[in-house]
Tab-separated table of C-alpha atoms and ligand atoms in Angstrom:
chain	number	residue	atom	x	y	z
A	46	MET	CA	21.203	-9.554	12.469
A	47	LYS	CA	19.459	-8.000	15.453
A	48	THR	CA	16.557	-5.741	14.532
A	49	PHE	CA	16.113	-2.673	16.727
A	50	ILE	CA	12.917	-0.632	17.053
A	51	TYR	CA	13.424	3.055	17.876
A	52	LYS	CA	10.864	5.766	18.303
A	53	ALA	CA	10.682	7.949	15.186
A	54	ASP	CA	11.804	11.149	16.904
A	55	HIS	CA	14.629	13.677	16.941
A	56	GLU	CA	16.636	11.676	19.416
A	57	HIS	CA	16.983	8.741	17.000
A	58	ILE	CA	16.860	10.362	13.557
A	59	GLU	CA	20.638	10.623	13.182
A	60	GLN	CA	21.093	6.876	13.822
A	61	ALA	CA	18.586	6.113	11.056
A	62	ALA	CA	20.272	8.570	8.664
A	63	GLU	CA	23.682	7.068	9.421
A	64	LEU	CA	22.539	3.549	8.520
A	65	LEU	CA	20.928	4.820	5.313
A	66	ARG	CA	24.104	6.715	4.344
A	67	LYS	CA	26.009	3.451	4.787
A	68	GLY	CA	23.700	1.726	2.299
A	69	GLU	CA	21.636	-0.153	4.904
A	70	ILE	CA	17.859	-0.601	5.099
A	71	VAL	CA	15.692	1.197	7.660
A	72	ALA	CA	11.919	0.738	7.978
A	73	ILE	CA	10.164	4.113	8.021
A	74	PRO	CA	6.692	5.297	8.984
A	75	THR	CA	4.562	7.087	6.397
A	76	GLU	CA	0.946	8.256	6.437
A	77	THR	CA	-0.059	5.299	4.219
A	78	VAL	CA	1.862	2.177	5.338
A	79	TYR	CA	5.379	1.494	6.654
A	80	GLY	CA	8.130	1.509	4.023
A	81	LEU	CA	11.359	-0.463	3.732
A	82	ALA	CA	13.775	2.345	2.868
A	83	ALA	CA	17.235	2.513	1.369
A	84	ASN	CA	19.216	4.960	-0.777
A	85	GLY	CA	17.234	4.905	-4.036
A	86	LEU	CA	20.249	6.032	-6.057
A	87	ASP	CA	22.466	3.180	-4.832
A	88	ALA	CA	21.893	-0.090	-6.721
A	89	GLU	CA	23.521	-2.182	-3.985
A	90	ALA	CA	21.374	-0.677	-1.240
A	91	VAL	CA	18.264	-1.194	-3.364
A	92	ALA	CA	19.211	-4.855	-3.936
A	93	LYS	CA	19.002	-5.362	-0.152
A	94	ILE	CA	15.364	-4.220	-0.197
A	95	PHE	CA	14.448	-6.779	-2.865
A	96	ALA	CA	16.230	-9.498	-0.871
A	97	ALA	CA	14.585	-8.611	2.471
A	98	LYS	CA	11.095	-8.568	0.920
A	99	GLY	CA	11.574	-11.487	-1.455
A	100	ARG	CA	10.321	-9.105	-4.140
A	101	PRO	CA	10.495	-9.907	-7.882
A	102	GLN	CA	13.253	-7.804	-9.500
A	103	ASP	CA	10.954	-6.401	-12.184
A	104	ASN	CA	8.593	-4.756	-9.666
A	105	PRO	CA	9.799	-1.121	-9.456
A	106	LEU	CA	10.098	0.905	-6.245
A	107	ILE	CA	8.756	4.342	-5.349
A	108	LEU	CA	11.299	7.087	-4.600
A	109	HIS	CA	10.376	9.223	-1.598
A	110	ILE	CA	11.495	12.852	-1.620
A	111	SER	CA	11.513	15.588	1.013
A	112	ASP	CA	11.373	18.660	-1.239
A	113	PHE	CA	10.207	19.450	-4.748
A	114	SER	CA	13.777	20.258	-5.842
A	115	MET	CA	14.674	16.598	-5.306
A	116	LEU	CA	12.182	15.676	-8.029
A	117	GLU	CA	14.159	17.737	-10.530
A	118	ASP	CA	17.242	15.614	-9.773
A	119	ILE	CA	15.537	12.339	-10.693
A	120	ALA	CA	12.796	13.126	-13.247
A	121	GLU	CA	13.815	13.885	-16.836
A	122	GLU	CA	10.619	15.751	-17.604
A	123	ILE	CA	8.053	17.243	-15.252
A	124	PRO	CA	4.769	18.187	-16.926
A	125	GLU	CA	3.324	21.558	-15.795
A	126	PHE	CA	0.295	19.668	-14.688
A	127	ALA	CA	2.370	17.508	-12.316
A	128	LYS	CA	3.552	20.685	-10.590
A	129	LYS	CA	-0.047	21.672	-10.052
A	130	LEU	CA	-0.877	18.273	-8.542
A	131	ALA	CA	2.251	18.421	-6.375
A	132	ASP	CA	1.151	21.855	-5.117
A	133	LYS	CA	-2.217	20.476	-4.234
A	134	PHE	CA	-1.452	16.968	-2.936
A	135	TRP	CA	2.194	16.880	-1.754
A	136	PRO	CA	3.206	16.062	0.851
A	137	GLY	CA	0.628	13.275	0.740
A	138	PRO	CA	-0.416	9.870	-0.601
A	139	LEU	CA	-0.014	10.575	-4.331
A	140	THR	CA	2.684	8.834	-6.394
A	141	MET	CA	3.403	10.226	-9.866
A	142	ILE	CA	5.337	8.488	-12.626
A	143	PHE	CA	7.929	10.409	-14.682
A	144	PRO	CA	10.577	9.573	-17.294
A	145	LYS	CA	13.670	8.886	-15.184
A	146	LYS	CA	17.093	10.507	-15.242
A	147	ASN	CA	20.177	8.298	-15.585
A	148	ILE	CA	21.152	8.974	-11.982
A	149	VAL	CA	18.339	6.584	-10.954
A	150	PRO	CA	19.668	3.027	-11.292
A	151	ALA	CA	17.746	0.509	-13.402
A	152	GLU	CA	17.463	-1.734	-10.315
A	153	THR	CA	15.293	0.862	-8.534
A	154	CYS	CA	12.845	1.015	-11.437
A	155	GLY	CA	12.623	-2.668	-12.272
A	156	GLY	CA	14.338	-1.951	-15.591
A	157	LEU	CA	11.695	0.575	-16.741
A	158	ASP	CA	12.672	3.990	-18.114
A	159	THR	CA	10.270	5.693	-15.715
A	160	VAL	CA	10.448	6.455	-12.009
A	161	ALA	CA	7.618	6.653	-9.467
A	162	VAL	CA	7.929	9.499	-6.945
A	163	ARG	CA	6.061	10.681	-3.890
A	164	MET	CA	6.555	13.097	-1.001
A	165	PRO	CA	5.318	11.464	2.218
A	166	LYS	CA	3.335	13.466	4.740
A	167	GLN	CA	5.073	12.165	7.889
A	168	GLU	CA	7.217	15.067	9.105
A	169	PHE	CA	9.839	12.739	10.601
A	170	THR	CA	10.290	10.853	7.360
A	171	ARG	CA	10.740	14.011	5.271
A	172	GLU	CA	13.274	15.266	7.805
A	173	LEU	CA	15.117	11.941	7.541
A	174	ILE	CA	15.236	12.181	3.730
A	175	ARG	CA	16.498	15.783	4.010
A	176	LYS	CA	19.268	14.671	6.375
A	177	CYS	CA	20.297	11.895	3.958
A	178	GLY	CA	20.274	14.213	0.952
A	179	PHE	CA	19.121	11.437	-1.405
A	180	PRO	CA	15.655	10.039	-2.197
A	181	LEU	CA	14.636	6.907	-0.313
A	182	ALA	CA	13.381	3.957	-2.325
A	183	ALA	CA	10.686	2.402	-0.157
A	184	PRO	CA	8.210	-0.334	-0.967
A	185	SER	CA	5.724	-1.387	1.692
A	186	ALA	CA	7.696	-3.056	4.507
A	187	ASN	CA	5.973	-6.455	4.335
A	188	THR	CA	7.278	-9.736	3.013
A	189	SER	CA	6.220	-9.826	-0.640
A	190	GLY	CA	2.635	-11.101	-0.943
A	191	LEU	CA	1.593	-10.450	2.689
A	192	PRO	CA	-0.643	-7.570	3.866
A	193	SER	CA	1.186	-4.220	4.088
A	194	PRO	CA	2.284	-3.154	7.588
A	195	THR	CA	0.399	-0.314	9.261
A	196	ALA	CA	2.248	-0.553	12.611
A	197	ALA	CA	5.893	-1.078	13.599
A	198	VAL	CA	5.032	-4.439	15.144
A	199	HIS	CA	3.819	-5.707	11.741
A	200	VAL	CA	7.160	-4.745	10.215
A	201	PHE	CA	8.909	-6.616	13.019
A	202	GLU	CA	6.811	-9.739	12.302
A	203	ASP	CA	8.066	-9.818	8.707
A	204	MET	CA	11.542	-8.267	8.963
A	205	ASN	CA	12.958	-9.415	12.313
A	206	GLY	CA	16.556	-10.504	11.704
A	207	LYS	CA	16.565	-9.150	8.128
A	208	ILE	CA	17.010	-5.397	8.694
A	209	PRO	CA	18.906	-3.446	11.362
A	210	LEU	CA	16.315	-0.814	12.319
A	211	ILE	CA	12.600	-0.028	12.399
A	212	MET	CA	11.546	3.550	13.179
A	213	ASP	CA	8.269	3.424	15.100
A	214	GLY	CA	5.999	6.329	14.174
A	215	GLY	CA	2.793	4.790	15.547
A	216	GLU	CA	-0.113	3.546	13.482
A	217	CYS	CA	-0.454	4.747	9.885
A	218	ALA	CA	-3.370	7.136	9.381
A	219	CYS	CA	-4.456	5.997	5.869
A	220	GLY	CA	-3.811	2.274	6.166
A	221	VAL	CA	-3.555	1.624	2.411
A	222	GLU	CA	-0.754	2.563	0.025
A	223	SER	CA	-0.601	5.758	-2.024
A	224	THR	CA	-2.531	6.441	-5.216
A	225	VAL	CA	-0.260	5.726	-8.216
A	226	ILE	CA	-0.887	7.776	-11.378
A	227	THR	CA	0.719	8.103	-14.764
A	228	PHE	CA	0.292	10.995	-17.225
A	229	GLU	CA	-1.355	10.536	-20.604
A	230	ASN	CA	-1.968	12.969	-23.458
A	231	SER	CA	-5.528	13.588	-22.461
A	232	GLY	CA	-5.202	13.478	-18.683
A	233	LEU	CA	-4.065	10.850	-16.237
A	234	ARG	CA	-4.533	7.191	-15.452
A	235	VAL	CA	-4.898	5.698	-11.972
A	236	LEU	CA	-2.802	2.530	-11.761
A	237	ARG	CA	-3.411	1.960	-8.058
A	238	PRO	CA	-6.223	3.695	-6.124
A	239	GLY	CA	-5.513	5.286	-2.737
A	240	ALA	CA	-6.531	8.171	-0.501
A	241	ILE	CA	-6.225	10.680	-3.362
A	242	THR	CA	-9.345	9.440	-5.096
A	243	PRO	CA	-10.363	9.580	-8.801
A	244	GLU	CA	-13.146	11.952	-7.730
A	245	MET	CA	-10.562	14.344	-6.233
A	246	LEU	CA	-8.333	14.148	-9.320
A	247	ARG	CA	-11.261	14.685	-11.721
A	248	LYS	CA	-11.485	18.294	-10.485
A	249	TYR	CA	-8.238	18.913	-12.392
A	250	THR	CA	-8.334	16.731	-15.496
A	251	GLN	CA	-9.740	13.705	-17.259
A	252	VAL	CA	-9.108	10.585	-15.178
A	253	THR	CA	-9.108	6.975	-16.362
A	254	VAL	CA	-9.074	4.206	-13.787
A	255	ASP	CA	-6.940	1.443	-15.273
A	256	SER	CA	-8.779	-1.822	-15.894
A	257	GLY	CA	-6.177	-3.632	-13.759
A	258	VAL	CA	-7.546	-1.883	-10.659
A	259	LEU	CA	-10.635	-4.080	-10.440
A	260	GLN	CA	-9.835	-6.937	-12.804
A	261	LYS	CA	-7.418	-9.787	-12.875
A	262	LEU	CA	-4.777	-9.158	-15.501
A	263	ALA	CA	-4.913	-11.576	-18.405
A	264	PRO	CA	-1.659	-13.574	-18.531
A	265	ASN	CA	-0.603	-12.115	-21.907
A	266	VAL	CA	-1.194	-8.435	-21.026
A	267	ARG	CA	1.723	-6.187	-20.097
A	268	ALA	CA	1.001	-4.543	-16.750
A	269	LEU	CA	1.402	-0.737	-16.786
A	270	SER	CA	2.256	-1.070	-13.122
A	271	PRO	CA	4.201	-4.309	-12.666
A	272	GLY	CA	2.995	-4.636	-9.053
A	273	MET	CA	-0.511	-5.358	-10.323
A	274	LYS	CA	0.409	-8.724	-11.721
A	275	TYR	CA	1.601	-10.251	-8.456
A	276	LYS	CA	-0.390	-11.967	-5.729
A	277	HIS	CA	-0.849	-9.425	-3.010
A	278	TYR	CA	-1.950	-8.637	0.497
A	279	SER	CA	-2.915	-12.235	1.300
A	280	PRO	CA	-2.914	-13.577	4.818
A	281	LYS	CA	-2.702	-17.355	5.342
A	282	ALA	CA	-6.425	-17.503	6.061
A	283	GLU	CA	-8.730	-17.721	3.037
A	284	VAL	CA	-10.353	-14.338	2.411
A	285	TYR	CA	-13.867	-13.989	0.959
A	286	ILE	CA	-15.729	-10.838	-0.044
A	287	ALA	CA	-19.372	-10.926	1.054
A	288	ASP	CA	-21.616	-9.153	-1.457
A	289	GLY	CA	-24.949	-8.778	0.313
A	290	THR	CA	-26.395	-7.744	3.655
A	291	ILE	CA	-24.911	-8.752	6.992
A	292	GLU	CA	-28.059	-10.842	7.627
A	293	GLN	CA	-27.474	-12.735	4.386
A	294	LEU	CA	-23.853	-13.339	5.386
A	295	CYS	CA	-24.900	-14.639	8.820
A	296	GLY	CA	-27.346	-17.038	7.171
A	297	TYR	CA	-24.647	-18.193	4.777
A	298	LEU	CA	-22.055	-18.732	7.535
A	299	LYS	CA	-24.416	-20.804	9.654
A	300	ILE	CA	-24.677	-23.314	6.824
A	301	ASN	CA	-21.364	-23.095	5.007
A	302	SER	CA	-18.510	-22.158	7.264
A	303	TYR	CA	-15.984	-24.461	8.831
A	304	GLY	CA	-13.058	-23.988	11.222
A	305	LYS	CA	-12.183	-20.719	12.860
A	306	ILE	CA	-13.962	-17.809	11.166
A	307	ALA	CA	-13.363	-14.061	11.373
A	308	VAL	CA	-15.708	-11.387	10.038
A	309	LEU	CA	-14.880	-7.792	9.116
A	310	CYS	CA	-18.093	-5.789	9.249
A	311	GLY	CA	-19.675	-2.574	10.536
A	312	GLU	CA	-19.493	-1.754	14.240
A	313	SER	CA	-23.159	-2.333	14.975
A	314	ASP	CA	-23.545	-5.368	12.684
A	315	GLU	CA	-24.523	-8.542	14.521
A	316	ILE	CA	-22.598	-11.708	13.694
A	317	PRO	CA	-23.016	-15.339	14.833
A	318	ASP	CA	-21.426	-16.274	18.184
A	319	PHE	CA	-19.019	-18.723	16.583
A	320	CYS	CA	-17.371	-15.941	14.524
A	321	ILE	CA	-14.597	-13.599	15.656
A	322	ARG	CA	-15.241	-9.913	14.967
A	323	LEU	CA	-12.189	-7.978	13.779
A	324	PRO	CA	-11.986	-4.171	13.448
A	325	TYR	CA	-13.205	-2.809	10.099
A	326	GLY	CA	-15.644	0.096	10.362
A	327	ASP	CA	-18.575	1.803	8.722
A	328	THR	CA	-16.871	4.349	6.454
A	329	SER	CA	-14.411	3.657	3.637
A	330	GLU	CA	-11.769	5.648	5.538
A	331	GLN	CA	-12.168	3.467	8.635
A	332	GLN	CA	-12.116	0.317	6.513
A	333	ALA	CA	-8.891	1.417	4.808
A	334	GLU	CA	-7.329	2.119	8.177
A	335	HIS	CA	-8.183	-1.320	9.597
A	336	LEU	CA	-8.129	-3.715	6.635
A	337	PHE	CA	-4.480	-4.825	6.628
A	338	ALA	CA	-4.151	-4.899	10.427
A	339	SER	CA	-7.260	-7.073	10.698
A	340	LEU	CA	-6.063	-9.481	7.997
A	341	ARG	CA	-2.818	-9.857	9.944
A	342	GLU	CA	-4.769	-10.308	13.178
A	343	ALA	CA	-6.788	-13.115	11.556
A	344	ASP	CA	-3.529	-14.993	10.974
A	345	ALA	CA	-2.251	-14.259	14.474
A	346	LEU	CA	-5.472	-15.819	15.828
A	347	GLY	CA	-5.070	-18.846	13.547
A	348	CYS	CA	-8.278	-18.229	11.568
A	349	ASP	CA	-9.088	-20.514	8.641
A	350	ALA	CA	-11.277	-18.014	6.808
A	351	VAL	CA	-12.026	-14.292	6.872
A	352	TYR	CA	-15.244	-12.846	5.469
A	353	VAL	CA	-15.217	-9.141	4.624
A	354	MET	CA	-18.283	-7.084	3.780
A	355	MET	CA	-18.123	-5.608	0.277
A	356	PRO	CA	-16.790	-2.028	0.439
A	357	GLU	CA	-18.071	0.955	-1.539
A	358	GLN	CA	-16.472	1.266	-4.955
A	359	THR	CA	-16.154	5.044	-4.946
A	360	GLY	CA	-13.832	7.437	-3.097
A	361	MET	CA	-11.508	5.704	-0.664
A	362	GLY	CA	-13.702	2.596	-1.011
A	363	LEU	CA	-12.134	1.924	-4.421
A	364	ALA	CA	-8.727	1.528	-2.737
A	365	VAL	CA	-10.180	-0.821	-0.113
A	366	TYR	CA	-11.917	-2.880	-2.815
A	367	ASN	CA	-8.746	-3.042	-4.961
A	368	ARG	CA	-6.675	-4.459	-2.056
A	369	LEU	CA	-9.450	-6.737	-0.888
A	370	LEU	CA	-9.973	-8.277	-4.334
A	371	ARG	CA	-6.330	-9.337	-4.345
A	372	ALA	CA	-6.336	-10.522	-0.725
A	373	ALA	CA	-9.375	-12.630	-1.615
A	374	ALA	CA	-7.899	-13.828	-4.924
A	375	PHE	CA	-11.047	-12.318	-6.529
A	376	ARG	CA	-13.415	-14.627	-4.588
A	377	ILE	CA	-16.745	-12.852	-4.144
A	378	ILE	CA	-19.714	-14.602	-2.568
A	379	LYS	CA	-22.826	-13.207	-4.235
A	380	LEU	CA	-25.263	-13.509	-1.357
A	381	HIS	CA	-28.098	-11.694	-3.168
A	382	GLU	CA	-28.297	-14.466	-5.705
A	383	GLN	CA	-28.012	-17.267	-3.177
A	384	GLY	CA	-31.043	-16.402	-1.038
A	385	GLU	CA	-31.350	-18.860	1.824
A	386	GLN	CA	-30.131	-21.794	-0.207
A	387	PRO	CA	-26.400	-21.596	-0.907
B	593	TXA	O1	2.099	4.393	0.059
B	593	TXA	C1	2.976	3.868	-0.615
B	593	TXA	O2	3.084	4.072	-1.830
B	593	TXA	C2	3.969	2.947	0.129
B	593	TXA	C3	4.736	3.799	1.136
B	593	TXA	C4	5.846	3.059	1.798
B	593	TXA	O3	5.192	4.961	0.519
B	593	TXA	N1	4.826	2.310	-0.809
B	593	TXA	C5	4.389	1.312	-1.621
B	593	TXA	O4	5.365	0.765	-2.437
B	593	TXA	O5	3.260	0.907	-1.640
B	593	TXA	P1	5.194	-0.631	-3.163
B	593	TXA	O6	6.525	-0.898	-3.713
B	593	TXA	O7	4.632	-1.626	-2.234
B	593	TXA	O8	4.219	-0.348	-4.336
B	593	TXA	C6	4.637	0.430	-5.445
B	593	TXA	C7	3.708	0.234	-6.609
B	593	TXA	C8	3.889	-1.131	-7.230
B	593	TXA	O9	2.625	-1.620	-7.630
B	593	TXA	C9	4.775	-0.827	-8.438
B	593	TXA	O10	4.609	-1.772	-9.461
B	593	TXA	C10	4.296	0.555	-8.832
B	593	TXA	O11	4.027	1.203	-7.609
B	593	TXA	N2	5.366	1.302	-9.539
B	593	TXA	C11	6.547	1.731	-9.049
B	593	TXA	N3	7.293	2.325	-10.001
B	593	TXA	C12	6.562	2.283	-11.143
B	593	TXA	C13	6.777	2.727	-12.471
B	593	TXA	N4	7.896	3.330	-12.845
B	593	TXA	N5	5.802	2.498	-13.379
B	593	TXA	C14	4.655	1.879	-13.023
B	593	TXA	N6	4.388	1.449	-11.777
B	593	TXA	C15	5.319	1.632	-10.843
B	594	MG	MG1	3.569	-3.304	-1.535
């Protein structure tokens, strides 16, 4: 199959809608990462997404809606509080989990009786959903296990020959996937951190950050969000989180590193000459924007290892840290404790 890339604009929107109406897959831009979209109410169309990504069948998809009324078609029960959050944060990077209506096929939800829903910010994408008249199931448009795509060219790297069309909406503003929350009696639980931070949500209710956000799931524990149990976001290069100062990391690299090394650090941080500097940034927002693209770039350059400075663990930093822990398979180099002697 030939994979076309069209600009995400009014000239091309009808071609995308037509493919989606026919049960095909189209990659779509969102404010978080690119999504691999298909009719979320059509089990056969959804099966094509799982096949293109190589995604385990029990990992449920998010349904993307254009208007609040679409939520009423797919969610069995909408807590009052969810309406308040939708008012405040939709369209935007917040995914909420509801009991699902029968119209949503089991295949979309990985066999669960709940459905995850979000309204993306990208104007083009909401217009596309409106034209289709059905919600779009859309996981991140990467091959399962690889870093999520934040540019159309990343989608092409993974999906060339597997899908008919990629809509190019430029680079994604957030760079990490949406915040996923579920409702509990006493408030809500964050299953995956994103740009809508626990601090922002705490203004409205009690917020628990699920233990799976920063910890490896024990093999016998049932994941509240099935996605958390899979290997994620990993480039081919080995990723390490550097917990310490940039000077400590430089000292460590001079003694310990081998092969081609990339470092993700602050703009003014100095790194050894033998290392390749990849874009990262000084704020959590910048780091979120660049993380996945830089991990992909490390592979494109044939790096053996990537060292990433430890992010903040609050605000948007929590989302960066959550993705990074998985990309690094939880490998943290504690430079404080190592001193000069590793
Ligand atoms: O920003 C995003 O959310 C992007 C863009 C394309 O919208 N999408 C995305 O989808 O990240 P995906 O499939 O890569 O991640 C969805 C996450 C997975 O961890 C999945 O397990 C969880 O949401 N999820 C989906 N439905 C769920 C449900 N009913 N209950 C619990 N977790 C669910
Ligand atoms: Mg994903």
